[in-house]
Amino acid sequence: TDRALAMLNKQFGKAPKDVKPPVSQQVKLTLPNKPSQAILKLPDLVQPMLLMGFPAPSRAQARDRMAMTFLQVLLGGGPSSVLQETLKTQQRLVSDISVNYEPNQASGCIEVAMDTPPGQEFKAIQSLLQQIQQLRAQPVSQQKMQELK
């Protein structure tokens, strides 16, 4: 870590120790079915981009990988995907949203990236978490599965 810090200081200059980034908003989020919480502090941003990652099956879990690939398409695989329809088209909380599944060797990750207009960050996060909860509570319809094939 000392080597990495030295490289950063060389590239960008040494950061003053007493300067902290400006904070425009703070929110406490309760994550679904988890005892933990995330507290976000965001400076004033021109075009916020949010990236949220969730644990997912590893490369070794072949059967679960297929389900995760389907989930990736269902959530963010184009204009008719769940998150595109709700967060972008209906609610207009994001200007762009994508979902990526990375089945790494030891563990995997499914990531949701959202570009939001300034001031919509927290509404977009809440809506995303609601959509995930809704998918957990209600199975995907046969019609939706056929659309995605």
mmCIF file of C-alpha atoms in Angstrom:
data_model
loop_
_atom_site.group_PDB
_atom_site.id
_atom_site.type_symbol
_atom_site.label_atom_id
_atom_site.label_comp_id
_atom_site.label_asym_id
_atom_site.label_seq_id
_atom_site.Cartn_x
_atom_site.Cartn_y
_atom_site.Cartn_z
ATOM 1 C CA THR A 1 0.000 0.000 0.000
ATOM 2 C CA ASP A 2 2.883 2.382 0.663
ATOM 3 C CA ARG A 3 4.115 1.818 -2.880
ATOM 4 C CA ALA A 4 0.665 2.496 -4.333
ATOM 5 C CA LEU A 5 0.319 5.663 -2.245
ATOM 6 C CA ALA A 6 3.742 6.846 -3.401
ATOM 7 C CA MET A 7 2.729 6.290 -7.044
ATOM 8 C CA LEU A 8 -0.522 8.224 -6.532
ATOM 9 C CA ASN A 9 1.292 11.096 -4.844
ATOM 10 C CA LYS A 10 3.812 11.211 -7.668
ATOM 11 C CA GLN A 11 1.091 11.227 -10.319
ATOM 12 C CA PHE A 12 -1.400 13.605 -8.694
ATOM 13 C CA GLY A 13 0.577 15.430 -6.044
ATOM 14 C CA LYS A 14 0.285 15.081 -2.308
ATOM 15 C CA ALA A 15 -3.208 15.691 -0.934
ATOM 16 C CA PRO A 16 -3.504 18.123 1.976
ATOM 17 C CA LYS A 17 -4.236 16.203 5.192
ATOM 18 C CA ASP A 18 -6.901 18.523 6.573
ATOM 19 C CA VAL A 19 -8.976 18.973 3.387
ATOM 20 C CA LYS A 20 -12.091 16.868 3.008
ATOM 21 C CA PRO A 21 -14.346 16.735 -0.072
ATOM 22 C CA PRO A 22 -17.522 18.811 0.123
ATOM 23 C CA VAL A 23 -20.611 16.859 1.121
ATOM 24 C CA SER A 24 -23.943 17.898 -0.341
ATOM 25 C CA GLN A 25 -26.119 15.012 0.825
ATOM 26 C CA GLN A 26 -25.984 12.107 3.206
ATOM 27 C CA VAL A 27 -28.367 9.165 3.300
ATOM 28 C CA LYS A 28 -28.537 5.972 5.294
ATOM 29 C CA LEU A 29 -29.722 2.968 3.292
ATOM 30 C CA THR A 30 -30.886 -0.318 4.752
ATOM 31 C CA LEU A 31 -29.872 -3.032 2.339
ATOM 32 C CA PRO A 32 -32.476 -5.725 1.568
ATOM 33 C CA ASN A 33 -32.354 -8.741 3.896
ATOM 34 C CA LYS A 34 -29.031 -7.654 5.337
ATOM 35 C CA PRO A 35 -28.292 -6.332 8.814
ATOM 36 C CA SER A 36 -25.735 -3.903 7.385
ATOM 37 C CA GLN A 37 -26.260 -0.399 6.102
ATOM 38 C CA ALA A 38 -24.455 1.870 3.704
ATOM 39 C CA ILE A 39 -24.019 5.575 4.312
ATOM 40 C CA LEU A 40 -23.357 7.560 1.162
ATOM 41 C CA LYS A 41 -21.813 11.013 1.148
ATOM 42 C CA LEU A 42 -21.759 12.645 -2.236
ATOM 43 C CA PRO A 43 -20.076 15.885 -3.250
ATOM 44 C CA ASP A 44 -21.823 18.139 -5.740
ATOM 45 C CA LEU A 45 -21.546 16.289 -9.018
ATOM 46 C CA VAL A 46 -22.247 17.305 -12.614
ATOM 47 C CA GLN A 47 -23.148 13.782 -13.812
ATOM 48 C CA PRO A 48 -23.209 11.255 -10.978
ATOM 49 C CA MET A 49 -22.457 7.640 -11.846
ATOM 50 C CA LEU A 50 -23.356 5.052 -9.280
ATOM 51 C CA LEU A 51 -21.948 1.539 -9.245
ATOM 52 C CA MET A 52 -23.469 -1.054 -6.936
ATOM 53 C CA GLY A 53 -22.099 -4.578 -6.644
ATOM 54 C CA PHE A 54 -23.740 -7.658 -5.198
ATOM 55 C CA PRO A 55 -22.184 -11.071 -4.428
ATOM 56 C CA ALA A 56 -22.818 -13.676 -7.130
ATOM 57 C CA PRO A 57 -21.776 -17.243 -8.047
ATOM 58 C CA SER A 58 -18.168 -17.908 -9.003
ATOM 59 C CA ARG A 59 -16.884 -19.398 -12.244
ATOM 60 C CA ALA A 60 -16.893 -22.857 -10.642
ATOM 61 C CA GLN A 61 -20.651 -22.768 -10.058
ATOM 62 C CA ALA A 62 -21.714 -23.487 -13.652
ATOM 63 C CA ARG A 63 -25.412 -24.115 -12.989
ATOM 64 C CA ASP A 64 -25.814 -20.899 -11.021
ATOM 65 C CA ARG A 65 -23.828 -18.958 -13.632
ATOM 66 C CA MET A 66 -26.527 -19.653 -16.219
ATOM 67 C CA ALA A 67 -29.169 -18.257 -13.860
ATOM 68 C CA MET A 68 -27.027 -15.163 -13.224
ATOM 69 C CA THR A 69 -26.581 -14.614 -16.954
ATOM 70 C CA PHE A 70 -30.365 -14.747 -17.323
ATOM 71 C CA LEU A 71 -30.735 -12.315 -14.405
ATOM 72 C CA GLN A 72 -28.256 -9.944 -16.071
ATOM 73 C CA VAL A 73 -30.360 -9.926 -19.261
ATOM 74 C CA LEU A 74 -33.622 -9.628 -17.299
ATOM 75 C CA LEU A 75 -32.381 -6.643 -15.292
ATOM 76 C CA GLY A 76 -30.325 -4.708 -17.828
ATOM 77 C CA GLY A 77 -30.284 -6.420 -21.207
ATOM 78 C CA GLY A 78 -31.718 -3.664 -23.353
ATOM 79 C CA PRO A 79 -34.736 -1.367 -23.645
ATOM 80 C CA SER A 80 -37.265 -4.016 -22.534
ATOM 81 C CA SER A 81 -35.275 -5.054 -19.441
ATOM 82 C CA VAL A 82 -36.769 -4.492 -16.001
ATOM 83 C CA LEU A 83 -34.428 -1.706 -14.898
ATOM 84 C CA GLN A 84 -34.486 0.094 -18.257
ATOM 85 C CA GLU A 85 -38.300 0.065 -18.259
ATOM 86 C CA THR A 86 -38.752 1.189 -14.658
ATOM 87 C CA LEU A 87 -35.839 3.453 -13.703
ATOM 88 C CA LYS A 88 -35.174 4.975 -17.130
ATOM 89 C CA THR A 89 -38.425 4.990 -19.108
ATOM 90 C CA GLN A 90 -41.156 5.144 -16.454
ATOM 91 C CA GLN A 91 -39.540 6.903 -13.490
ATOM 92 C CA ARG A 92 -36.884 8.890 -15.393
ATOM 93 C CA LEU A 93 -34.423 8.511 -12.517
ATOM 94 C CA VAL A 94 -31.459 7.514 -14.694
ATOM 95 C CA SER A 95 -30.116 8.547 -18.071
ATOM 96 C CA ASP A 96 -28.413 5.174 -18.504
ATOM 97 C CA ILE A 97 -28.341 1.881 -16.640
ATOM 98 C CA SER A 98 -26.453 -1.337 -17.265
ATOM 99 C CA VAL A 99 -25.935 -4.668 -15.530
ATOM 100 C CA ASN A 100 -22.754 -6.740 -15.700
ATOM 101 C CA TYR A 101 -22.058 -10.196 -14.260
ATOM 102 C CA GLU A 102 -18.442 -11.145 -13.527
ATOM 103 C CA PRO A 103 -18.045 -14.824 -12.554
ATOM 104 C CA ASN A 104 -14.517 -14.659 -11.144
ATOM 105 C CA GLN A 105 -12.572 -17.708 -9.994
ATOM 106 C CA ALA A 106 -13.121 -17.433 -6.227
ATOM 107 C CA SER A 107 -16.350 -15.427 -6.154
ATOM 108 C CA GLY A 108 -18.524 -13.529 -8.561
ATOM 109 C CA CYS A 109 -20.146 -10.133 -8.643
ATOM 110 C CA ILE A 110 -23.173 -8.684 -10.384
ATOM 111 C CA GLU A 111 -22.832 -4.941 -10.883
ATOM 112 C CA VAL A 112 -25.417 -2.305 -11.664
ATOM 113 C CA ALA A 113 -24.102 0.975 -13.112
ATOM 114 C CA MET A 114 -26.423 3.994 -13.237
ATOM 115 C CA ASP A 115 -25.934 7.501 -14.635
ATOM 116 C CA THR A 116 -28.308 9.835 -12.831
ATOM 117 C CA PRO A 117 -29.204 13.482 -13.136
ATOM 118 C CA PRO A 118 -27.879 15.453 -10.140
ATOM 119 C CA GLY A 119 -30.224 15.124 -7.174
ATOM 120 C CA GLN A 120 -31.740 11.811 -8.308
ATOM 121 C CA GLU A 121 -29.026 9.530 -6.876
ATOM 122 C CA PHE A 122 -30.849 8.404 -3.751
ATOM 123 C CA LYS A 123 -34.207 7.938 -5.462
ATOM 124 C CA ALA A 124 -32.473 5.786 -8.102
ATOM 125 C CA ILE A 125 -30.797 3.627 -5.439
ATOM 126 C CA GLN A 126 -34.068 3.171 -3.553
ATOM 127 C CA SER A 127 -35.908 2.266 -6.745
ATOM 128 C CA LEU A 128 -33.195 -0.221 -7.724
ATOM 129 C CA LEU A 129 -33.396 -1.922 -4.332
ATOM 130 C CA GLN A 130 -37.214 -2.035 -4.609
ATOM 131 C CA GLN A 131 -36.980 -3.691 -8.030
ATOM 132 C CA ILE A 132 -34.595 -6.313 -6.641
ATOM 133 C CA GLN A 133 -36.945 -6.987 -3.727
ATOM 134 C CA GLN A 134 -39.883 -7.290 -6.119
ATOM 135 C CA LEU A 135 -38.007 -9.831 -8.261
ATOM 136 C CA ARG A 136 -37.190 -11.849 -5.170
ATOM 137 C CA ALA A 137 -40.845 -11.854 -4.081
ATOM 138 C CA GLN A 138 -42.493 -12.530 -7.471
ATOM 139 C CA PRO A 139 -41.275 -15.084 -10.012
ATOM 140 C CA VAL A 140 -40.590 -13.938 -13.557
ATOM 141 C CA SER A 141 -43.582 -14.568 -15.830
ATOM 142 C CA GLN A 142 -43.375 -17.058 -18.687
ATOM 143 C CA GLN A 143 -44.155 -14.219 -21.115
ATOM 144 C CA LYS A 144 -41.190 -12.171 -19.848
ATOM 145 C CA MET A 145 -38.910 -15.214 -20.082
ATOM 146 C CA GLN A 146 -39.960 -15.744 -23.697
ATOM 147 C CA GLU A 147 -39.302 -12.070 -24.515
ATOM 148 C CA LEU A 148 -35.776 -12.395 -23.153
ATOM 149 C CA LYS A 149 -34.815 -15.531 -25.124
#
